[in-house]
Short mmCIF file of C-alpha atoms in Angstrom, two decimals:
data_model
loop_
_atom_site.label_atom_id
_atom_site.label_comp_id
_atom_site.label_asym_id
_atom_site.label_seq_id
_atom_site.Cartn_x
_atom_site.Cartn_y
_atom_site.Cartn_z
CA MET K 20 -47.91 19.20 -4.00
CA VAL K 21 -45.30 21.72 -5.00
CA LYS K 22 -46.50 24.38 -7.33
CA PRO K 23 -44.16 25.11 -10.30
CA ARG K 24 -42.58 28.60 -10.23
CA LYS K 25 -43.58 31.03 -12.79
CA GLY K 26 -40.80 31.95 -15.09
CA LYS K 27 -39.39 31.58 -18.50
CA SER K 28 -39.54 28.28 -20.42
CA VAL K 29 -36.56 26.13 -21.09
CA GLU K 30 -36.38 27.25 -24.68
CA ALA K 31 -36.36 30.76 -23.58
CA LEU K 32 -33.59 30.17 -21.09
CA ILE K 33 -31.49 28.44 -23.80
CA ASP K 34 -32.00 31.43 -26.12
CA LEU K 35 -31.00 33.78 -23.31
CA GLU K 36 -27.87 31.82 -22.68
CA GLU K 37 -26.86 31.76 -26.32
CA SER K 38 -27.41 35.49 -26.66
CA ARG K 39 -25.33 36.20 -23.55
CA GLU K 40 -22.54 34.02 -24.90
CA ALA K 41 -22.70 35.74 -28.28
CA GLU K 42 -22.66 39.09 -26.58
CA TYR K 43 -19.58 38.09 -24.56
CA ILE K 44 -17.81 37.03 -27.65
CA GLU K 45 -18.73 40.19 -29.50
CA ASN K 46 -17.44 42.32 -26.53
CA SER K 47 -14.24 40.29 -26.26
CA VAL K 48 -13.62 40.72 -30.01
CA SER K 49 -14.35 44.40 -29.82
CA PHE K 50 -12.07 44.70 -26.89
CA ALA K 51 -9.37 42.82 -28.81
CA ARG K 52 -9.34 45.49 -31.45
CA THR K 53 -7.67 47.85 -29.09
CA VAL K 54 -4.36 45.97 -29.01
CA PRO K 55 -2.39 48.58 -27.01
CA ASP K 56 -5.03 48.37 -24.17
CA ILE K 57 -4.84 44.59 -24.05
CA GLU K 58 -0.99 44.65 -24.16
CA GLU K 59 -0.87 47.17 -21.31
CA ILE K 60 -3.16 45.17 -19.17
CA MET K 61 -1.34 41.89 -20.09
CA MET K 62 2.10 43.34 -19.36
CA GLY K 63 0.86 44.46 -15.98
CA ARG K 64 -0.40 41.05 -15.09
CA SER K 65 2.35 38.98 -16.68
CA LEU K 66 4.65 38.67 -13.69
CA ILE K 67 6.87 35.95 -15.17
CA PHE K 68 7.34 37.89 -18.39
CA ARG K 69 8.34 41.05 -16.52
CA LYS K 70 10.62 39.10 -14.15
CA TYR K 71 12.75 37.69 -17.02
CA GLU K 72 12.40 40.65 -19.37
CA SER K 73 16.06 41.62 -19.10
CA GLY K 74 17.39 38.11 -20.12
CA MET K 75 14.66 37.32 -22.64
CA VAL K 76 17.04 36.69 -25.62
CA LYS K 77 19.10 34.18 -23.64
CA LEU K 78 16.03 32.34 -22.46
CA THR K 79 13.79 32.33 -25.63
CA ASN K 80 15.95 33.47 -28.63
CA PHE K 81 13.76 36.56 -28.94
CA THR K 82 13.64 40.03 -27.57
CA PRO K 83 10.66 41.19 -25.37
CA SER K 84 9.12 43.02 -28.28
CA GLU K 85 9.54 39.92 -30.55
CA VAL K 86 7.79 37.70 -27.90
CA VAL K 87 4.95 40.22 -27.82
CA ASN K 88 4.73 40.03 -31.61
CA ILE K 89 4.32 36.25 -31.41
CA TYR K 90 1.67 36.80 -28.75
CA ARG K 91 -0.14 39.17 -31.19
CA MET K 92 -0.17 36.41 -33.79
CA CYS K 93 -1.85 34.11 -31.23
CA LEU K 94 -4.30 36.80 -29.95
CA PRO K 95 -7.34 35.83 -32.09
CA ARG K 96 -7.18 32.19 -30.90
CA ILE K 97 -6.38 33.24 -27.36
CA ILE K 98 -9.55 35.30 -27.28
CA LYS K 99 -11.46 32.30 -28.54
CA GLU K 100 -9.91 30.21 -25.76
CA ASN K 101 -10.88 32.83 -23.21
CA THR K 102 -14.52 32.55 -24.16
CA LYS K 103 -14.64 29.00 -22.87
CA ARG K 104 -16.29 28.29 -19.52
CA GLY K 105 -14.53 27.04 -16.54
CA LYS K 106 -11.73 28.26 -14.22
CA LYS K 107 -9.41 30.73 -15.86
CA PRO K 108 -5.70 29.85 -15.92
CA SER K 109 -3.58 31.35 -13.16
CA LEU K 110 -0.99 32.57 -15.64
CA THR K 111 -1.57 35.08 -18.43
CA PHE K 112 -1.31 34.03 -21.97
CA LEU K 113 1.77 36.20 -22.47
CA ASP K 114 3.41 34.15 -19.72
CA HIS K 115 2.08 31.07 -21.45
CA VAL K 116 3.96 32.03 -24.62
CA PHE K 117 7.15 32.84 -22.60
CA CYS K 118 7.01 29.47 -20.78
CA TYR K 119 6.59 27.48 -23.97
CA LEU K 120 9.43 29.27 -25.79
CA TYR K 121 11.53 28.83 -22.70
CA ALA K 122 10.78 25.09 -22.61
CA LEU K 123 11.66 24.65 -26.34
CA LYS K 124 14.89 26.63 -25.81
CA SER K 125 16.13 24.96 -22.73
CA GLY K 126 15.10 21.39 -23.35
CA GLN K 127 14.74 20.80 -19.67
CA THR K 128 12.45 18.50 -17.76
CA MET K 129 9.26 19.89 -16.17
CA ALA K 130 10.89 19.64 -12.75
CA SER K 131 13.82 21.83 -13.77
CA LEU K 132 11.57 24.35 -15.46
CA SER K 133 9.47 24.47 -12.29
CA VAL K 134 12.57 25.37 -10.19
CA ASN K 135 13.94 27.90 -12.71
CA ILE K 136 10.60 29.80 -13.31
CA GLY K 137 9.22 29.48 -9.82
CA GLU K 138 5.89 27.82 -10.51
CA SER K 139 4.56 24.46 -9.79
CA GLU K 140 4.98 21.58 -12.32
CA SER K 141 1.19 21.19 -12.81
CA THR K 142 0.89 24.92 -13.57
CA LEU K 143 3.62 24.87 -16.20
CA HIS K 144 2.29 21.60 -17.68
CA SER K 145 -1.12 22.99 -18.04
CA ALA K 146 0.15 26.23 -19.54
CA ILE K 147 2.29 24.41 -22.13
CA ARG K 148 -0.44 22.03 -22.95
CA ARG K 149 -2.85 24.93 -23.41
CA ILE K 150 -0.65 27.20 -25.50
CA ARG K 151 1.01 24.55 -27.75
CA PRO K 152 -1.87 24.11 -30.24
CA ILE K 153 -2.56 27.86 -30.22
CA VAL K 154 0.91 28.67 -31.36
CA THR K 155 0.84 25.87 -33.97
CA GLU K 156 -2.36 27.19 -35.56
CA SER K 157 -1.21 30.81 -35.32
CA LEU K 158 2.24 30.34 -36.81
CA ASN K 159 0.91 28.12 -39.65
CA SER K 160 -1.80 30.57 -40.56
CA ASN K 161 0.65 33.57 -40.59
CA THR K 162 3.44 31.83 -42.60
CA PHE K 163 3.95 33.19 -46.07
CA ILE K 164 5.86 30.95 -48.50
CA ASP K 165 8.14 32.89 -50.87
CA ARG K 166 8.98 31.75 -54.36
CA PRO K 167 12.28 30.10 -55.06
CA ALA K 168 15.20 32.07 -56.58
CA PRO K 169 16.11 31.33 -60.15
CA ASN K 170 19.11 29.02 -60.58
CA PRO K 171 20.80 27.19 -63.43
CA LEU K 172 19.12 23.79 -62.85
CA SER K 173 15.76 25.13 -61.61
CA ILE K 174 16.15 23.62 -58.11
CA GLY K 175 13.04 24.72 -56.09
CA LEU K 176 13.39 22.64 -52.95
CA ILE K 177 16.25 20.88 -51.12
CA CYS K 178 15.13 17.88 -49.11
CA ASP K 179 16.82 15.94 -46.36
CA CYS K 180 15.92 13.81 -43.30
CA SER K 181 17.02 14.30 -39.70
CA THR K 182 16.61 12.00 -36.80
CA PHE K 183 15.73 13.42 -33.34
CA GLN K 184 16.53 11.31 -30.35
CA VAL K 185 13.73 10.10 -28.00
CA TYR K 186 13.52 7.81 -25.03
CA ARG K 187 13.21 4.14 -25.78
CA PRO K 188 9.56 3.36 -26.15
CA SER K 189 8.07 1.08 -23.48
CA GLY K 190 6.38 -2.10 -24.62
CA PHE K 191 7.48 -5.25 -26.66
CA TYR K 192 10.92 -5.31 -28.26
CA ASP K 193 9.47 -5.93 -31.66
CA GLU K 194 7.47 -2.63 -31.38
CA SER K 195 10.22 -0.53 -29.90
CA LYS K 196 12.99 -1.62 -32.29
CA LYS K 197 11.06 0.09 -35.13
CA MET K 198 12.16 3.45 -33.56
CA PHE K 199 15.85 2.49 -33.56
CA ASP K 200 18.01 4.36 -36.14
CA VAL K 201 20.93 2.06 -37.02
CA LYS K 202 22.98 4.84 -38.69
CA ASN K 203 22.82 7.11 -35.49
CA ASN K 204 22.54 4.19 -33.09
CA ILE K 205 19.72 5.92 -31.22
CA TYR K 206 15.96 5.60 -30.73
CA GLY K 207 14.54 8.44 -32.65
CA ILE K 208 11.83 10.05 -34.75
CA LYS K 209 12.73 10.97 -38.34
CA VAL K 210 11.31 13.97 -40.18
CA LEU K 211 11.78 15.00 -43.85
CA PHE K 212 12.37 18.75 -44.40
CA PHE K 213 11.95 20.76 -47.58
CA VAL K 214 14.10 23.92 -47.60
CA ASN K 215 14.18 26.60 -50.29
CA ILE K 216 16.28 29.68 -51.12
CA ASN K 217 13.79 32.43 -51.81
CA VAL K 218 14.07 35.40 -54.03
CA TRP K 219 15.36 37.44 -51.09
CA GLY K 220 18.27 35.10 -50.49
CA LYS K 221 16.77 33.71 -47.25
CA VAL K 222 16.83 30.01 -46.49
CA LYS K 223 13.56 28.70 -45.02
CA CYS K 224 11.84 25.39 -44.36
CA VAL K 225 8.56 25.51 -46.36
CA PHE K 226 7.38 21.97 -46.00
CA LEU K 227 8.03 19.01 -43.69
CA SER K 228 6.63 15.52 -43.45
CA ASN K 229 4.85 13.84 -40.55
CA PRO K 230 7.07 12.16 -37.99
CA ASN K 231 8.20 8.70 -38.94
CA VAL K 232 9.90 5.95 -37.02
CA GLY K 233 13.65 6.04 -36.86
CA SER K 234 14.14 2.95 -38.88
CA SER K 235 12.52 4.38 -41.87
CA HIS K 236 14.72 5.00 -44.97
CA ASP K 237 15.03 8.63 -46.24
CA PHE K 238 13.72 7.91 -49.71
CA LEU K 239 10.89 5.63 -48.39
CA ILE K 240 9.57 8.66 -46.49
CA LEU K 241 9.67 10.78 -49.60
CA LYS K 242 7.99 8.06 -51.58
CA ASN K 243 5.26 7.48 -48.98
CA LEU K 244 4.38 11.13 -49.31
CA GLY K 245 3.03 10.32 -52.76
CA ILE K 246 1.70 13.11 -54.87
CA ASN K 247 1.62 15.96 -52.39
CA ASN K 248 -0.50 18.65 -54.08
CA GLU K 249 0.96 21.45 -51.95
CA ILE K 250 4.49 20.56 -52.94
CA LYS K 251 3.47 19.94 -56.58
CA GLU K 252 1.68 23.27 -56.96
CA TYR K 253 4.62 25.13 -55.28
CA LEU K 254 7.08 23.64 -57.82
CA VAL K 255 5.04 24.75 -60.83
CA LYS K 256 6.63 27.81 -62.44
CA THR K 257 4.54 30.96 -62.45
CA LYS K 258 4.75 33.94 -64.76
CA GLU K 259 6.97 35.83 -62.33
CA ASP K 260 9.39 32.87 -62.13
CA ARG K 261 9.64 32.82 -65.93
CA GLU K 262 10.39 36.56 -65.95
CA ARG K 263 13.14 36.13 -63.35
CA GLU K 264 14.67 33.40 -65.37
CA ASP K 265 14.58 35.34 -68.43
CA MET K 266 16.51 38.16 -66.65
CA ASP K 267 19.26 35.61 -65.72
CA LYS K 268 20.16 33.63 -68.78
CA TYR K 269 21.90 30.64 -67.37
CA GLU K 270 23.84 28.53 -69.83
CA ASP K 271 24.18 25.39 -67.74
CA MET K 272 22.45 22.21 -68.92
CA ASP K 273 21.52 19.18 -66.90
CA ILE K 274 22.17 15.57 -67.68
CA GLU K 275 19.40 15.33 -70.13
CA GLY K 276 20.75 18.26 -72.16
CA LYS K 277 18.12 20.75 -71.13
CA PHE K 278 18.44 24.13 -69.58
CA GLY K 279 16.66 24.76 -66.26
CA ARG K 280 14.28 27.33 -67.88
CA ASP K 281 13.13 24.69 -70.36
CA TYR K 282 11.12 22.81 -67.71
CA ASP K 283 7.68 23.84 -66.61
CA SER K 284 8.35 23.20 -62.92
CA PHE K 285 11.18 23.32 -60.41
CA CYS K 286 12.79 20.20 -59.08
CA VAL K 287 13.70 18.73 -55.67
CA LEU K 288 17.38 18.32 -54.78
CA GLY K 289 18.47 15.52 -52.54
CA ASP K 290 21.60 13.52 -51.59
CA SER K 291 22.58 10.15 -52.98
CA ALA K 292 19.90 8.36 -50.90
CA TYR K 293 17.18 9.94 -53.23
CA ILE K 294 18.47 8.45 -56.49
CA CYS K 295 15.49 6.95 -58.26
CA SER K 296 14.21 6.19 -61.64
CA GLN K 297 12.00 8.31 -63.99
CA GLU K 298 9.02 5.98 -63.31
CA ILE K 299 9.07 6.66 -59.52
CA GLN K 300 9.46 10.46 -60.24
CA ASN K 301 6.33 10.27 -62.42
CA LYS K 302 4.40 8.56 -59.58
CA ILE K 303 5.55 11.22 -57.05
CA GLY K 304 4.64 14.02 -59.44
CA TYR K 305 7.84 16.14 -59.54
CA ARG K 306 11.45 15.83 -60.64
CA ILE K 307 14.20 14.75 -58.23
CA LEU K 308 17.86 15.68 -58.63
CA ALA K 309 20.31 13.70 -56.56
CA VAL K 310 24.00 14.24 -55.84
CA PRO K 311 26.00 11.52 -57.49
CA LYS K 312 27.15 8.74 -55.06
CA TYR K 313 30.60 8.50 -56.68
CA LYS K 314 32.83 11.09 -58.30
CA SER K 315 32.74 10.92 -62.02
CA LYS K 316 35.79 11.08 -64.27
CA ASP K 317 33.97 13.22 -66.66
CA GLU K 318 34.80 16.94 -65.70
CA ASP K 319 31.35 18.34 -66.58
CA VAL K 320 29.54 15.69 -64.53
CA ALA K 321 31.96 16.12 -61.65
CA ASN K 322 31.47 19.94 -61.68
CA ARG K 323 27.77 19.47 -61.69
CA GLY K 324 28.03 17.15 -58.72
CA LYS K 325 30.06 19.81 -56.91
CA TYR K 326 27.38 22.37 -57.67
CA LEU K 327 24.60 20.13 -56.41
CA ALA K 328 26.60 19.39 -53.23
CA SER K 329 27.25 23.13 -52.64
CA ARG K 330 23.45 23.72 -52.89
CA ARG K 331 22.68 21.08 -50.30
CA VAL K 332 24.77 22.98 -47.74
CA HIS K 333 21.77 25.23 -47.10
CA VAL K 334 19.64 22.47 -45.67
CA GLU K 335 22.46 21.54 -43.26
CA GLN K 336 22.73 25.17 -42.21
CA PHE K 337 19.08 25.08 -41.40
CA PHE K 338 19.51 22.04 -39.30
CA GLY K 339 22.31 23.70 -37.50
CA ARG K 340 20.19 26.75 -36.64
CA LEU K 341 17.32 24.50 -35.60
CA VAL K 342 19.22 22.44 -33.10
CA GLY K 343 21.36 25.33 -31.99
CA ALA K 344 18.37 27.44 -31.12
CA TRP K 345 16.15 24.82 -29.61
CA ASN K 346 17.72 22.32 -27.19
CA THR K 347 14.59 20.28 -27.08
CA PHE K 348 15.62 18.78 -30.37
CA ARG K 349 19.39 18.91 -29.78
CA HIS K 350 19.16 16.47 -26.97
CA VAL K 351 16.62 13.74 -26.02
CA TYR K 352 13.05 14.83 -26.61
CA ARG K 353 11.54 14.97 -23.19
CA PHE K 354 7.83 15.52 -23.94
CA GLU K 355 5.32 12.84 -24.89
CA HIS K 356 5.57 11.56 -28.46
CA LYS K 357 2.05 12.65 -29.34
CA HIS K 358 3.16 16.31 -28.99
CA PHE K 359 6.25 15.87 -31.25
CA GLN K 360 4.55 17.01 -34.51
CA MET K 361 3.25 20.27 -33.05
CA ASP K 362 6.53 21.00 -31.34
CA ILE K 363 8.70 20.39 -34.46
CA GLU K 364 6.28 22.50 -36.54
CA ASN K 365 6.55 25.34 -33.99
CA ALA K 366 10.33 25.06 -33.83
CA VAL K 367 10.55 25.18 -37.68
CA ASN K 368 8.28 28.22 -37.90
CA LEU K 369 10.14 30.05 -35.17
CA THR K 370 13.44 29.21 -36.80
CA ASN K 371 12.18 30.76 -39.98
CA ILE K 372 11.43 33.86 -38.06
CA LEU K 373 15.01 33.84 -36.65
CA THR K 374 16.43 33.58 -40.24
CA ASP K 375 14.51 36.72 -41.12
CA TYR K 376 16.39 38.56 -38.31
CA ASN K 377 19.74 36.91 -38.99
CA GLY K 378 20.43 34.79 -42.12
CA LEU K 379 22.12 31.47 -42.16
CA GLY K 380 25.88 31.24 -42.43
CA ASP K 381 29.02 29.14 -41.97
CA GLU K 382 28.57 29.16 -38.13
CA ASP K 383 25.31 27.13 -38.56
CA SER K 384 27.16 24.56 -40.70
CA PHE K 385 29.68 24.28 -37.88
CA GLU K 386 26.89 23.95 -35.38
CA TYR K 387 25.33 21.09 -37.38
CA LYS K 388 28.69 19.38 -37.71
CA ASN K 389 29.34 19.65 -34.03
CA TRP K 390 25.88 18.27 -33.27
CA LEU K 391 26.65 15.25 -35.47
CA GLU K 392 30.14 14.77 -34.11
CA THR K 393 28.85 14.95 -30.60
CA ARG K 394 26.14 12.31 -31.45
CA TYR K 395 28.62 10.10 -33.26
CA GLY K 396 31.19 10.62 -30.40
CA MET K 397 28.56 9.38 -27.93
CA VAL K 398 27.87 6.41 -30.15
CA ASP K 399 31.53 5.52 -30.38
CA GLU K 400 31.94 5.84 -26.65
CA ARG K 401 28.91 3.53 -26.16
CA LYS K 402 30.47 1.13 -28.53
CA LYS K 403 33.87 1.30 -26.84
CA ASN K 404 32.32 0.74 -23.38
CA LYS K 405 30.33 -2.20 -24.69
CA LEU K 406 33.51 -3.80 -26.11
CA ILE K 407 35.25 -3.24 -22.69
CA SER K 408 32.31 -4.73 -20.81
CA ASN K 409 32.12 -7.74 -23.33
CA LYS K 410 35.89 -8.30 -22.88
CA LYS K 411 35.52 -8.28 -19.06
CA TRP K 412 32.59 -10.69 -19.24
CA ARG K 413 34.55 -13.07 -21.47
CA ASN K 414 37.57 -12.97 -19.11
CA ARG K 415 35.27 -13.67 -16.11
CA LYS K 416 33.69 -16.60 -17.95
CA LYS K 417 37.02 -17.96 -18.97
CA LYS K 418 38.18 -17.78 -15.36
CA ARG K 419 35.09 -19.61 -14.12
CA LEU K 420 35.59 -22.32 -16.69
CA ASN K 421 39.22 -22.75 -15.76
CA ASP K 422 38.36 -22.84 -12.11
CA SER K 423 35.75 -25.47 -12.59
CA GLN K 424 38.04 -27.54 -14.66
CA ASP K 425 40.75 -27.26 -12.04
CA ASN K 426 38.27 -28.39 -9.40
CA ILE K 427 37.14 -31.36 -11.45
CA GLN K 428 40.77 -32.36 -12.02
CA ASP K 429 41.56 -32.07 -8.36
CA PHE K 430 38.54 -34.25 -7.57
CA LEU K 431 39.61 -36.89 -10.07
CA ASN K 432 43.20 -36.87 -8.71
CA ASN K 433 42.16 -37.13 -5.10
CA SER K 434 39.25 -39.61 -5.58
CA LEU K 435 39.34 -43.02 -3.83
CA ASP K 436 39.39 -46.32 -5.60
CA ASP K 437 36.54 -48.85 -5.10
CA GLU K 438 38.30 -50.92 -2.37
CA GLU K 439 39.03 -47.86 -0.31
CA ILE K 440 35.39 -46.67 -0.73
CA ILE K 441 34.14 -50.06 0.56
CA ASN K 442 36.47 -50.05 3.61
CA GLU K 443 35.51 -46.52 4.48
CA SER K 444 31.83 -47.42 4.29
CA LYS K 445 32.37 -50.39 6.64
CA LEU K 446 34.10 -48.32 9.21
CA LEU K 447 31.32 -45.80 9.00
CA CYS K 448 28.68 -48.48 9.54
CA SER K 449 30.46 -49.99 12.45
CA SER K 450 30.69 -46.60 14.06
CA LEU K 451 26.95 -46.24 13.74
CA ASN K 452 26.32 -49.67 15.23
CA TYR K 453 24.90 -51.23 12.17
#
């Protein structure tokens, strides 16, 4: 009989394990307070970051110091990630951040990233999978939403949808065709963006919807959002907003004959796809201004339509900066669809940071137009090639039909009559000794 060893009980061992884990977390947090020490150690171990430090802006849109600032935002959650048990990652988390920014910027496949960075595909895949949610949580928690700038019609947000191309989903046709966007003639994921012009004159995206299938209508996405409390609370005018409006006495009335400052909340501006009744606006919870679909003969209404269209330029500029900075969304989205929401949120937050360094301008509008022209050009080319292939198929089919008709006619012309057939059969039988 084996005698039990003398030692601590199971409960005591569990308490000891918990105390050791708590002590480790406390030491990690206290060590994290000395940010320069951590950065010095991290910089020394981050071989990939140091290797590409000279061309950092070209690869990630950020300077080395700006990449380190993004790493600082993620530091609390990185420390929490480091307290988990198991094998530690082979790359440092600063290298994680660099690899993820490089993947968003380049839009390359994992095989191409592996060749360019010099690490295996499994290592890069694990690094991106590990850092993606950390970056999402960190950027969302560190995002500060500025108030909208005063304007004649009290426009608080500018909304518009954009479709990002994805690979055709595998499965039944009835399921995959929901992802097809007829307007752009691509399989895509559609997202609704809410952009504002803050009091500092900066254009930023402050809200965005969840990803939707490409066949969804723009207004249907806005309607399905329902009463979004975050957007509704943001549009309510504060005391500071009232003071700014009082400083700028705008004498421009809307269609209902009210001044913008007469409303208790800002409104949402959209294109002609968002024209809706007052009943639907009451259900959504906020006012919607839409650009008129047709040009009015009334000069005042026409000028108001021009003003609304000029305000919508800013959301197009934001789209141009987004697709110009991150090729992952400029071309076909190469990651799994389940990661799309986190990637688009990270790209939007990172684009907001870029607008702080360099505001939006006309070059972003040109970038957006070039993106659409390239997409529509590819669509037109596919249609042209399809017409050419259909024409060749019809010609081949016509030729086969003509050849078959000629063969039938030749057979009919050269066929024997009944008497000749009987004589031929008798000769054949005699030759076979029947």
